[in-house]
Amino acid sequence: MGISNINIAEQIKKTGLKLTTQRIKILEAIYYLKNHPYAEDIIKHIQADNPAISQGTIYKTLDTFVEKGIIGKVETSGGTFRYDGITKMHHHLQEEGNSRIEDYFDEDLNQLLVNYFSSKNIPGFKVQDVKLHIKGKFKT
Amino acid sequence: MGISNINIAEQIKKTGLKLTTQRIKILEAIYYLKNHPYAEDIIKHIQADNPAISQGTIYKTLDTFVEKGIIGKVETSGGTFRYDGITKMHHHLQEEGNSRIEDYFDEDLNQLLVNYFSSKNIPGFKVQDVKLHIKGKFKT
DNA sequence: ATTCTTGCAAAGCATTTGCACCCTG
DNA sequence: CAGGGTGCAAATGCTTTGCAAGAAT
């Protein structure tokens, strides 16, 4: 479990959105399918138990959630999207020619970046957030 | 100008690909349209002068060039691709809700990253390349 | 000559849209 | 009961594909 239903309902409510069964199921699915699910994964997972929840609704809702900032949209090199229930600062490990993506949490690195960009001034640009795409090889 | 035709021809040849008019025009277009063009921009630019060069060929060629590493493919949050004639290490500045992308070159930052990841060991992963997506606001 | 490329047009596929109906607050 | 949310199915739009004809080495 880890994340209770009450928590999910509250997450949705605090955005000002109406609380619907569909939205609850969708957010549950994202938390359940931890590993950066594709829209397709989310749709399948939900429709297995709730065939009446439509694809269109799921896409719309994912967009809405991303807009409200309660989930993240991960850019892929394949042109399809993946979603991400994690909001706290993290980076992504990726291997070329492989769909695997792992989250990478590193407080030292975050600190280093924050320090660097607080002293470094990029002319004409105000930095708000930094995310690393770390490419390499998985050893496992 | 900046990049001569001879240079372009050589870039293509050194990949082992056959040198065709289409490939030259396509690579020229990417260098000409500096600012991370979409496939669509490249197609329009080429077809203005060379209506006979087909869309399909342009897509195929872009893929080929990316595979050979002479151009880069930029991930966007919109699901479409953008291309990038620059191969040397650089990062991207992006603004939310805005299609603008600027390249960001910063040798100090590169050095910092190289240092950091040469001493930091990520369990189960071997780092090869790091790219920053820096989000914020353009002041201009 | 042989192999790689191209053009064309159709297909593919993830995502979006329009609209009537329905439910939440 | 008012306005937002949903389902359906069709449409959109970027990208890919198959194949016959053409060009490069």
XYZ file of C-alpha atoms (C1' of nucleotides) in Angstrom:
330
model
C 0.000 0.000 0.000
C 2.115 2.899 1.243
C -0.240 5.547 -0.063
C -3.745 5.358 1.321
C -6.966 6.313 -0.407
C -7.538 9.226 1.885
C -4.235 10.596 0.806
C -5.135 10.262 -2.857
C -8.488 11.924 -2.429
C -6.815 14.769 -0.614
C -4.210 15.199 -3.268
C -6.946 15.671 -5.827
C -9.052 17.960 -3.679
C -6.226 20.292 -2.855
C -5.929 21.133 -6.538
C -9.489 22.406 -6.601
C -10.590 19.653 -8.979
C -13.768 17.748 -8.414
C -13.318 14.373 -6.817
C -14.479 11.647 -9.164
C -14.056 7.891 -9.184
C -12.120 8.148 -12.416
C -9.594 10.568 -11.011
C -9.061 8.445 -7.953
C -8.504 5.311 -10.006
C -6.118 7.114 -12.300
C -3.998 8.544 -9.543
C -3.990 5.180 -7.775
C -2.782 3.525 -10.947
C 0.123 5.926 -11.305
C 1.265 5.265 -7.761
C 0.796 1.545 -8.204
C 2.675 1.358 -11.507
C 5.696 3.024 -10.026
C 8.130 2.673 -12.868
C 7.311 5.585 -15.144
C 4.300 4.078 -16.819
C 3.251 4.943 -20.340
C -0.286 6.218 -20.839
C -0.941 2.801 -22.323
C 0.114 1.017 -19.130
C -2.135 3.213 -17.080
C -5.065 2.653 -19.410
C -4.629 -1.116 -19.368
C -4.257 -1.269 -15.634
C -7.379 0.758 -15.048
C -9.508 -0.866 -17.703
C -8.738 -4.337 -16.388
C -10.964 -3.552 -13.416
C -12.934 -0.630 -14.774
C -13.636 -1.113 -18.454
C -16.070 1.781 -18.383
C -13.393 4.379 -17.751
C -12.510 5.620 -21.169
C -9.176 6.245 -22.745
C -10.120 9.800 -23.576
C -10.874 10.534 -19.961
C -7.600 9.032 -18.865
C -5.622 11.160 -21.285
C -7.521 14.263 -20.273
C -7.046 13.524 -16.619
C -3.331 12.863 -16.963
C -2.962 16.232 -18.630
C -4.955 17.873 -15.891
C -2.842 16.267 -13.186
C 0.350 17.366 -14.882
C -0.989 20.907 -15.142
C -1.827 20.908 -11.455
C 1.607 19.560 -10.682
C 0.578 16.441 -8.789
C 2.262 14.156 -11.290
C 5.090 14.653 -13.757
C 5.382 13.964 -17.450
C 8.601 12.292 -18.477
C 10.037 13.072 -21.867
C 11.181 10.053 -23.818
C 13.248 9.786 -26.938
C 10.502 7.760 -28.568
C 7.854 10.453 -28.825
C 5.468 8.842 -26.371
C 4.942 10.055 -22.862
C 5.546 8.477 -19.527
C 4.195 9.642 -16.220
C 5.713 9.965 -12.858
C 4.049 10.108 -9.463
C 7.089 11.610 -7.835
C 7.222 15.316 -7.349
C 10.348 15.712 -5.290
C 13.526 16.611 -7.148
C 15.113 13.687 -8.879
C 16.970 12.818 -12.017
C 16.732 10.089 -14.586
C 19.114 7.323 -15.556
C 18.648 6.117 -19.081
C 20.334 3.654 -21.388
C 20.439 4.198 -25.099
C 18.301 1.835 -27.123
C 16.544 0.621 -24.039
C 13.252 1.757 -22.603
C 14.407 1.423 -19.028
C 14.374 4.583 -16.934
C 15.363 4.671 -13.287
C 14.925 7.503 -10.878
C 18.058 8.853 -9.349
C 17.901 10.664 -6.043
C 21.038 12.391 -4.905
C 20.875 15.121 -2.324
C 24.560 15.972 -2.689
C 24.063 16.500 -6.363
C 20.966 18.629 -5.803
C 22.888 20.737 -3.352
C 25.752 21.112 -5.770
C 23.394 22.238 -8.508
C 21.540 24.665 -6.285
C 24.841 26.172 -5.174
C 26.171 26.357 -8.675
C 23.165 28.072 -10.151
C 22.676 30.453 -7.265
C 26.096 31.955 -7.883
C 26.224 31.433 -11.630
C 24.275 33.959 -13.581
C 22.963 32.919 -16.972
C 22.453 36.105 -18.962
C 18.814 36.556 -19.924
C 17.593 33.561 -18.011
C 16.294 32.887 -14.539
C 16.765 29.295 -13.418
C 13.875 27.656 -11.600
C 14.533 23.957 -11.839
C 17.234 21.646 -13.081
C 16.884 18.045 -14.073
C 19.642 15.741 -15.240
C 19.311 13.166 -17.963
C 22.106 10.803 -17.158
C 22.923 8.424 -19.966
C 24.969 5.291 -19.557
C 24.793 1.558 -19.037
C 22.876 -0.409 -16.455
C 25.103 -3.096 -15.005
C 22.279 -5.258 -13.744
C 27.880 30.824 -44.110
C 30.253 29.493 -41.502
C 29.997 25.905 -42.593
C 31.018 25.245 -46.168
C 29.647 22.628 -48.501
C 32.866 20.698 -48.497
C 32.554 20.363 -44.778
C 29.015 19.064 -45.072
C 29.919 16.547 -47.737
C 32.760 15.324 -45.591
C 30.586 14.990 -42.557
C 28.297 12.691 -44.482
C 31.062 10.680 -46.099
C 32.852 9.991 -42.878
C 29.795 8.118 -41.647
C 30.052 5.671 -44.537
C 26.770 6.831 -46.022
C 26.452 7.525 -49.707
C 26.639 11.152 -50.652
C 23.346 12.270 -52.166
C 21.890 15.657 -52.976
C 19.095 15.004 -50.530
C 21.438 14.337 -47.657
C 23.462 17.443 -48.375
C 20.368 19.626 -48.501
C 19.060 18.147 -45.302
C 22.245 18.648 -43.362
C 22.567 22.161 -44.756
C 19.065 22.928 -43.612
C 19.800 21.800 -40.080
C 22.857 24.018 -39.882
C 20.982 26.902 -41.430
C 17.944 26.594 -39.151
C 20.098 26.775 -36.073
C 17.450 26.990 -33.439
C 16.466 23.374 -32.847
C 14.174 23.001 -35.817
C 11.222 20.675 -35.869
C 11.092 18.105 -38.658
C 8.388 20.296 -40.096
C 10.686 23.325 -40.268
C 13.327 21.316 -42.030
C 10.826 19.913 -44.493
C 9.418 23.339 -45.301
C 12.816 24.908 -45.699
C 14.000 22.210 -48.061
C 10.841 21.923 -50.070
C 10.737 25.664 -50.704
C 13.681 25.193 -53.044
C 13.458 21.481 -53.706
C 9.866 20.365 -53.856
C 10.940 16.988 -55.189
C 12.654 15.967 -51.969
C 10.015 14.027 -50.131
C 8.947 14.156 -46.550
C 9.531 10.445 -46.129
C 13.111 10.817 -47.246
C 13.682 13.686 -44.881
C 12.363 11.721 -41.926
C 14.428 8.698 -42.868
C 17.527 10.778 -43.324
C 17.117 12.585 -40.025
C 16.906 9.225 -38.306
C 19.982 8.033 -40.117
C 21.948 11.131 -39.150
C 20.936 10.759 -35.539
C 22.012 7.115 -35.595
C 25.371 8.094 -37.026
C 25.699 10.778 -34.411
C 26.191 13.766 -36.717
C 23.082 15.466 -35.446
C 21.116 15.200 -32.213
C 17.462 14.655 -31.507
C 16.020 16.914 -28.853
C 13.257 15.621 -26.662
C 10.351 17.969 -26.225
C 7.480 17.932 -23.824
C 5.063 18.113 -26.716
C 5.734 14.719 -28.229
C 7.260 16.031 -31.438
C 10.952 15.978 -32.187
C 13.438 18.705 -32.753
C 16.866 18.365 -34.226
C 20.162 19.811 -33.312
C 23.290 20.224 -35.413
C 25.512 20.594 -32.408
C 27.342 17.584 -31.113
C 29.570 19.108 -28.477
C 28.377 18.893 -24.899
C 25.728 21.421 -24.091
C 22.574 21.799 -22.083
C 19.149 23.199 -22.747
C 17.293 26.132 -21.317
C 13.545 25.828 -21.502
C 10.552 27.801 -20.379
C 7.343 26.153 -19.396
C 4.474 26.657 -21.797
C 6.771 28.082 -24.423
C 8.398 26.310 -27.312
C 11.618 28.250 -27.022
C 14.764 26.239 -26.371
C 18.199 27.775 -26.070
C 21.503 25.996 -25.969
C 23.555 26.544 -22.914
C 27.291 26.042 -23.054
C 29.160 26.137 -19.801
C 32.585 24.622 -19.479
C 32.724 25.177 -15.733
C 29.514 23.284 -15.341
C 30.722 20.464 -17.574
C 33.874 20.217 -15.528
C 31.905 20.174 -12.314
C 29.717 17.371 -13.615
C 32.613 15.325 -14.904
C 34.351 15.671 -11.556
C 31.267 14.844 -9.615
C 30.426 11.710 -11.541
C 33.990 10.465 -11.710
C 34.140 10.250 -7.933
C 30.480 9.492 -7.294
C 29.565 5.904 -7.895
C 25.977 5.157 -8.831
C 25.336 1.532 -7.865
C 24.457 -0.564 -10.885
C 25.023 2.196 -13.384
C 27.934 3.466 -15.437
C 27.608 7.099 -16.433
C 28.540 8.022 -19.985
C 26.928 11.362 -20.584
C 25.003 13.961 -18.655
C 22.685 16.579 -20.021
C 20.828 19.231 -18.055
C 17.327 20.400 -18.717
C 17.276 23.761 -17.081
C 13.819 25.171 -16.636
C 13.095 28.773 -15.893
C 12.121 32.108 -17.410
C 13.654 33.946 -20.306
C 14.064 37.579 -19.438
C 14.272 38.779 -23.010
C 26.621 -4.355 -61.398
C 25.251 -4.076 -56.886
C 23.815 -1.939 -53.096
C 22.057 1.920 -51.061
C 18.521 5.737 -51.558
C 14.533 7.900 -52.881
C 9.540 9.103 -53.763
C 5.035 8.154 -53.240
C 1.087 7.291 -50.899
C -0.890 4.588 -47.583
C -0.747 2.964 -42.930
C 0.188 3.394 -37.974
C -0.411 4.965 -33.634
C -0.476 7.946 -29.632
C -3.051 11.676 -28.460
C -6.846 15.087 -28.957
C -11.441 16.744 -29.825
C -16.622 17.609 -29.982
C -20.640 16.942 -28.034
C -24.469 15.017 -25.483
C -25.168 13.067 -21.112
C -24.061 12.658 -16.158
C -22.362 13.576 -11.647
C -20.215 16.346 -7.941
C -20.371 20.154 -4.913
C -29.194 22.901 -10.234
C -24.976 24.728 -12.382
C -20.706 23.835 -14.009
C -17.355 20.691 -14.377
C -16.390 15.853 -15.847
C -17.085 11.737 -18.677
C -17.729 8.442 -22.656
C -17.790 7.603 -27.201
C -15.993 7.512 -31.576
C -14.132 10.052 -35.026
C -10.388 13.042 -36.256
C -5.775 14.752 -36.052
C -1.087 14.961 -36.949
C 3.518 13.383 -36.619
C 6.121 9.692 -38.061
C 6.903 5.183 -40.286
C 6.585 1.739 -43.879
C 6.598 -0.983 -48.376
C 7.898 -1.194 -52.653
C 9.253 -0.061 -57.332
C 12.291 3.050 -59.701
C 16.651 5.673 -59.561
C 21.333 6.971 -58.225
C 25.977 6.354 -56.139
C 30.242 3.731 -55.638
